[in-house]
Amino acid sequence: MLTVSLAHAATPTASQLEQFKKLPRAQQEQLARQYGVDLDRWIDSATSNNQQPAPSVPSRPERIGGSQAFLERALQQENTPSKTLEPFGYAFFDGEPTPMVAVHDLPLPNDYRVGPGDVLDIQVFGKENQAYQLKVKRDGYIHFPEYGPMQVADETFSKVREQIRTMFAERVIGVDVTVDISAMRTMQIYLAGEVKQPGAFTVSGLTTMTQALIASGGVKKTGSLRYIQLKRNGKVINTLDLYALLLNGDARNDVRLLKGDTLFVPTRGAQVKVDGEVLRPALYELKEKTSLIDILTMAGGSLPEGYLSSVSVKRVTESGVQPFSVDMRTPKGQAFTVKNGDAIHIAKSNEAFDNAVVVRGEVVRQGAYNFEPGMTVADVIKNRRDLKPSADLNYALVVREIDAERNIDVLQFKLGTALEQPSSSENLRLHKGDQIFVFNNGIDSQFWDETEIDQSESKNAQQNQMLSQQVTRIPLTANMPLSDTYTQQTKNQQSDTTTQQIRYAQQPEGGAPRVFIDPATGAEVQVQNVQNQTQLIKALTQNDEEGQPSHREQELKPIIERLKDQANIESNAAIVEVSGAVKYPGIYPLPTNATFQQLIEAAGGLTEAAYLGQAEITRRQVVDGRLTVRHYPVNVEKALNGEYQQFKINRQDRINIKTKPNWHKDNVIELQGEVRFPGVYAFERGETLKDVIERAGGLTEFAYPKGAVFSRERLKRQEEERLKMLNRQLKQEISSLALRRQTSSAQYTTSPSEALSIAEELQNAEAVGRMVISLPRALQGDDVANIMVESGDKLYVPPKNPVVSIMGEVQFTSNQLFEPSMTVSDYIESAGGTKQQADTDRIYVVRADGSVMMPNNSFWFSRNQKQLEPGDTIIVPIDTDYLDGLSTASTATQILYQMGIAWKAVND
């Protein structure tokens, strides 16, 4: 029998030391006497070395021979994840070996059989007080000093306890006795077969079959979990089926081991594969004859979506794989016998709803509802409380499958009428499988139904909205008094996002409103006035012709796509297009027996711009094998009143609701500057600039009409497109230039990469849309100058400003007081004259009204030079061909040097 040596006891591990300290003092002294050591000295020595003595009873089975590294490698290999199904039950042994619980922590069972090596702790108290520590000898006896030997081996602990109590009761009067086991014997067992660590092990007397297997590393995947044998004296005395423990918690066959017992794990037996819609897909080991219902029970049963009417069983035979389809709903199918190697698959049931109708869209509870014969829309959607506030009550659809190919028909109805009048024809009778679609009415219910409003967030949102509507990017000027600079992001019609820098003028004391510089005209505009007027004009001039943004197109997309997919050579797709003055223009499904009024309701109804006198239906027809397009006029008012019932809407018709003649709600012009009543004015198409100014009270006495600045939105959009086109052309030219070869005489002054970066910056240049006009001639009624105004126009009439500006390549850029007698040359001289790199041949004057004048300074021909006026700007451009003196001298020296070499060569 293997025992723990004194050397081993003198060098315990840290865990052993902690375990030893938890033992009662009497048991510690007994162990010290057993191994012949001084208890106190040994504990002090072990503590200083961070070690502890080993108790006589091991905390877990100790393998005799071998190394722990072998177990760790085996566990690592067993724990490697696999994509295939794993055999069931072997995970029971995964992980590190679990140590046994110490004996003193467990109550001793009454059926424990006492054997040699056990130490009985007997306490006598009463008339006499005595303590006995008696070890069971090899012959099975314990020896009382006063009373002699007693046979206790192979007896249960309860019987030994009664036997000792009876002996003291017969021999000693007036005492009581308690019996316990203070030290349990160790014993040697053997593990053999398909275990991860076969060999001899030292275990305690309480170790069971499963504890020995778990603590020693477990069973290999090639071993059987259903036929684990316990052999004693060469005979099989017990067979352990771990499936009974794992599946049912039955541990009746998990018996305790005795000295010399052998646990033998044979190889795995028959095995089947179970996968699909089961709770525990895995490989299961068979035992004796097993039915299909037993295998499914092992796998935890079928999931709710499992299809049991046809369970697939594939069996490998000599002639190949033989498939079986077993109906598990019948007793015969449940009793189907499985065999080794069978592959059982539980397929998934059909996920399509059976005997149901489905509700989608703007309802409180979307999903499937149980169908009952005779059910109507009002039976599913009972009242308006079942609808979201954003539900459209005038337009809803029922999509119905009509054949085995799942082609659909569409039925249109008014949901509000169906709920309020259940007996009306709008309350459609449903069929099994119908889907009800409830659409959005375009109202932001999240805003209108919100009761708690964050005042700070609301204020910030209002300010941001005001800025985004009123302010565009403002170019920087040299003489603009600025105090604050803000940067914000706003959505533009032509681009996704642009960064806007808003520069406000100095705010006067007393809370006066801020002003900003309008980039289109250069006028100073008060923010407060612009806010009030712009908000009003925006509300009045909302463009109904383009419709309001909604979710309807996205909501209808699946239905439209399905209708398109089911079109064929015999029938077109059942769709129509509604355009023009309707709320939601777009493509709509053509409902069964559709009327003109239904399709107008589908598009959200007519807008106020709709012309009721006539609409147009465009129809494509095939006549004699040739596609023709015909147009049919329809009186909208009569059609909506039901007078066109005989006119049938066909598939792929296009209904165009025309707009009223001269319908324009957004015709506004903004007057700025020295106008008697500046602001935003609405006008009728055909009004002229003079008409609008007269309505604004005319000009003030401080106005300077010759310097008027006129901006037109249409020209601005055109300039933006032209700038984009020019930028593309510039990039193409730079790209082609990069492919050219450089020579010593032709080199790039600027690299193509730098030129491209400049082109990238140029694309950020913004169009102004300025148009040069002559306001004095327009006010006099000149037919050419008095232009018709358009929506989005801006007119800025500046005050008299007797200043002439000189800019460009002059010594000092400045603004000079206007003198009628001074010429262009005089003003340039007053600015210090031109710089050396100035291009004096291309000096030009930008008039206050935006026109350009070229001064008469040519040697070859003369131009009619007009007199300078207040507000003019003289521009002196740079000479791009200019070379400084050093470069010119260097070039001249090189030319002379080369001429000298050539002359020398000729003379030679």
mmCIF file of N, CA, C and O in Angstrom, residues 528-560:
data_model
loop_
_atom_site.group_PDB
_atom_site.id
_atom_site.type_symbol
_atom_site.label_atom_id
_atom_site.label_comp_id
_atom_site.label_asym_id
_atom_site.label_seq_id
_atom_site.Cartn_x
_atom_site.Cartn_y
_atom_site.Cartn_z
ATOM 1 N N GLN A 528 -33.320 90.779 -37.429
ATOM 2 C CA GLN A 528 -34.682 90.682 -36.930
ATOM 3 C C GLN A 528 -35.688 90.851 -38.065
ATOM 4 O O GLN A 528 -36.655 90.099 -38.185
ATOM 5 N N ASN A 529 -35.448 91.834 -38.932
ATOM 6 C CA ASN A 529 -36.376 92.049 -40.031
ATOM 7 C C ASN A 529 -36.372 90.875 -40.980
ATOM 8 O O ASN A 529 -37.421 90.430 -41.459
ATOM 9 N N VAL A 530 -35.168 90.385 -41.268
ATOM 10 C CA VAL A 530 -35.078 89.257 -42.197
ATOM 11 C C VAL A 530 -35.783 88.046 -41.624
ATOM 12 O O VAL A 530 -36.453 87.294 -42.322
ATOM 13 N N GLN A 531 -35.636 87.854 -40.309
ATOM 14 C CA GLN A 531 -36.275 86.698 -39.687
ATOM 15 C C GLN A 531 -37.783 86.750 -39.880
ATOM 16 O O GLN A 531 -38.404 85.791 -40.343
ATOM 17 N N ASN A 532 -38.388 87.874 -39.508
ATOM 18 C CA ASN A 532 -39.835 87.970 -39.584
ATOM 19 C C ASN A 532 -40.327 87.829 -41.018
ATOM 20 O O ASN A 532 -41.280 87.096 -41.294
ATOM 21 N N GLN A 533 -39.675 88.534 -41.942
ATOM 22 C CA GLN A 533 -40.140 88.517 -43.322
ATOM 23 C C GLN A 533 -39.887 87.167 -43.987
ATOM 24 O O GLN A 533 -40.738 86.644 -44.696
ATOM 25 N N THR A 534 -38.694 86.602 -43.720
ATOM 26 C CA THR A 534 -38.376 85.331 -44.367
ATOM 27 C C THR A 534 -39.277 84.212 -43.870
ATOM 28 O O THR A 534 -39.717 83.363 -44.646
ATOM 29 N N GLN A 535 -39.567 84.205 -42.565
ATOM 30 C CA GLN A 535 -40.454 83.178 -42.029
ATOM 31 C C GLN A 535 -41.832 83.280 -42.665
ATOM 32 O O GLN A 535 -42.449 82.273 -43.023
ATOM 33 N N LEU A 536 -42.317 84.503 -42.820
ATOM 34 C CA LEU A 536 -43.635 84.699 -43.416
ATOM 35 C C LEU A 536 -43.647 84.274 -44.877
ATOM 36 O O LEU A 536 -44.553 83.558 -45.331
ATOM 37 N N ILE A 537 -42.619 84.712 -45.614
ATOM 38 C CA ILE A 537 -42.591 84.382 -47.039
ATOM 39 C C ILE A 537 -42.447 82.880 -47.244
ATOM 40 O O ILE A 537 -43.075 82.297 -48.134
ATOM 41 N N LYS A 538 -41.650 82.248 -46.399
ATOM 42 C CA LYS A 538 -41.474 80.801 -46.544
ATOM 43 C C LYS A 538 -42.791 80.072 -46.305
ATOM 44 O O LYS A 538 -43.128 79.109 -46.994
ATOM 45 N N ALA A 539 -43.558 80.543 -45.332
ATOM 46 C CA ALA A 539 -44.842 79.906 -45.062
ATOM 47 C C ALA A 539 -45.832 80.113 -46.203
ATOM 48 O O ALA A 539 -46.639 79.246 -46.513
ATOM 49 N N LEU A 540 -45.753 81.300 -46.846
ATOM 50 C CA LEU A 540 -46.681 81.595 -47.931
ATOM 51 C C LEU A 540 -46.280 80.992 -49.260
ATOM 52 O O LEU A 540 -47.121 80.783 -50.136
ATOM 53 N N THR A 541 -44.976 80.744 -49.435
ATOM 54 C CA THR A 541 -44.480 80.340 -50.751
ATOM 55 C C THR A 541 -43.968 78.916 -50.753
ATOM 56 O O THR A 541 -43.085 78.584 -51.512
ATOM 57 N N GLN A 542 -44.520 78.089 -49.889
ATOM 58 C CA GLN A 542 -44.084 76.697 -49.854
ATOM 59 C C GLN A 542 -44.427 76.039 -51.182
ATOM 60 O O GLN A 542 -45.551 76.146 -51.684
ATOM 61 N N ASN A 543 -43.479 75.334 -51.741
ATOM 62 C CA ASN A 543 -43.634 74.794 -53.086
ATOM 63 C C ASN A 543 -44.420 73.497 -53.025
ATOM 64 O O ASN A 543 -43.881 72.430 -52.767
ATOM 65 N N ASP A 544 -45.717 73.587 -53.236
ATOM 66 C CA ASP A 544 -46.547 72.394 -53.198
ATOM 67 C C ASP A 544 -46.382 71.544 -54.448
ATOM 68 O O ASP A 544 -46.727 70.363 -54.445
ATOM 69 N N GLU A 545 -45.881 72.123 -55.522
ATOM 70 C CA GLU A 545 -45.754 71.364 -56.767
ATOM 71 C C GLU A 545 -44.744 70.233 -56.627
ATOM 72 O O GLU A 545 -44.883 69.196 -57.249
ATOM 73 N N GLU A 546 -43.744 70.437 -55.809
ATOM 74 C CA GLU A 546 -42.747 69.392 -55.624
ATOM 75 C C GLU A 546 -43.157 68.400 -54.548
ATOM 76 O O GLU A 546 -42.508 67.385 -54.369
ATOM 77 N N GLY A 547 -44.252 68.672 -53.783
ATOM 78 C CA GLY A 547 -44.737 67.747 -52.778
ATOM 79 C C GLY A 547 -43.915 67.792 -51.506
ATOM 80 O O GLY A 547 -42.825 68.337 -51.459
ATOM 81 N N GLN A 548 -44.486 67.230 -50.449
ATOM 82 C CA GLN A 548 -43.821 67.191 -49.158
ATOM 83 C C GLN A 548 -43.103 65.850 -49.003
ATOM 84 O O GLN A 548 -43.561 64.824 -49.492
ATOM 85 N N PRO A 549 -41.978 65.837 -48.319
ATOM 86 C CA PRO A 549 -41.279 64.569 -48.110
ATOM 87 C C PRO A 549 -42.110 63.634 -47.249
ATOM 88 O O PRO A 549 -42.712 64.033 -46.262
ATOM 89 N N SER A 550 -42.175 62.347 -47.612
ATOM 90 C CA SER A 550 -42.960 61.368 -46.873
ATOM 91 C C SER A 550 -42.317 60.003 -47.000
ATOM 92 O O SER A 550 -41.385 59.796 -47.781
ATOM 93 N N HIS A 551 -42.866 59.075 -46.236
ATOM 94 C CA HIS A 551 -42.384 57.697 -46.275
ATOM 95 C C HIS A 551 -43.189 56.844 -47.256
ATOM 96 O O HIS A 551 -42.953 55.640 -47.349
ATOM 97 N N ARG A 552 -44.111 57.432 -47.957
ATOM 98 C CA ARG A 552 -45.031 56.617 -48.760
ATOM 99 C C ARG A 552 -44.310 55.858 -49.869
ATOM 100 O O ARG A 552 -44.620 54.697 -50.138
ATOM 101 N N GLU A 553 -43.351 56.513 -50.512
ATOM 102 C CA GLU A 553 -42.632 55.829 -51.590
ATOM 103 C C GLU A 553 -41.885 54.611 -51.069
ATOM 104 O O GLU A 553 -41.911 53.546 -51.699
ATOM 105 N N GLN A 554 -41.244 54.729 -49.904
ATOM 106 C CA GLN A 554 -40.550 53.584 -49.325
ATOM 107 C C GLN A 554 -41.533 52.516 -48.859
ATOM 108 O O GLN A 554 -41.257 51.322 -48.970
ATOM 109 N N GLU A 555 -42.676 52.933 -48.330
ATOM 110 C CA GLU A 555 -43.662 51.963 -47.862
ATOM 111 C C GLU A 555 -44.270 51.170 -49.007
ATOM 112 O O GLU A 555 -44.585 49.982 -48.858
ATOM 113 N N LEU A 556 -44.413 51.808 -50.165
ATOM 114 C CA LEU A 556 -45.017 51.131 -51.314
ATOM 115 C C LEU A 556 -44.012 50.329 -52.135
ATOM 116 O O LEU A 556 -44.408 49.525 -52.983
ATOM 117 N N LYS A 557 -42.731 50.554 -51.906
ATOM 118 C CA LYS A 557 -41.710 49.923 -52.752
ATOM 119 C C LYS A 557 -41.811 48.402 -52.820
ATOM 120 O O LYS A 557 -41.758 47.829 -53.912
ATOM 121 N N PRO A 558 -41.977 47.670 -51.700
ATOM 122 C CA PRO A 558 -42.084 46.205 -51.817
ATOM 123 C C PRO A 558 -43.275 45.765 -52.652
ATOM 124 O O PRO A 558 -43.179 44.792 -53.411
ATOM 125 N N ILE A 559 -44.411 46.483 -52.532
ATOM 126 C CA ILE A 559 -45.596 46.110 -53.313
ATOM 127 C C ILE A 559 -45.364 46.392 -54.782
ATOM 128 O O ILE A 559 -45.707 45.565 -55.657
ATOM 129 N N ILE A 560 -44.774 47.551 -55.093
ATOM 130 C CA ILE A 560 -44.513 47.903 -56.492
ATOM 131 C C ILE A 560 -43.558 46.898 -57.124
ATOM 132 O O ILE A 560 -43.765 46.435 -58.261
#
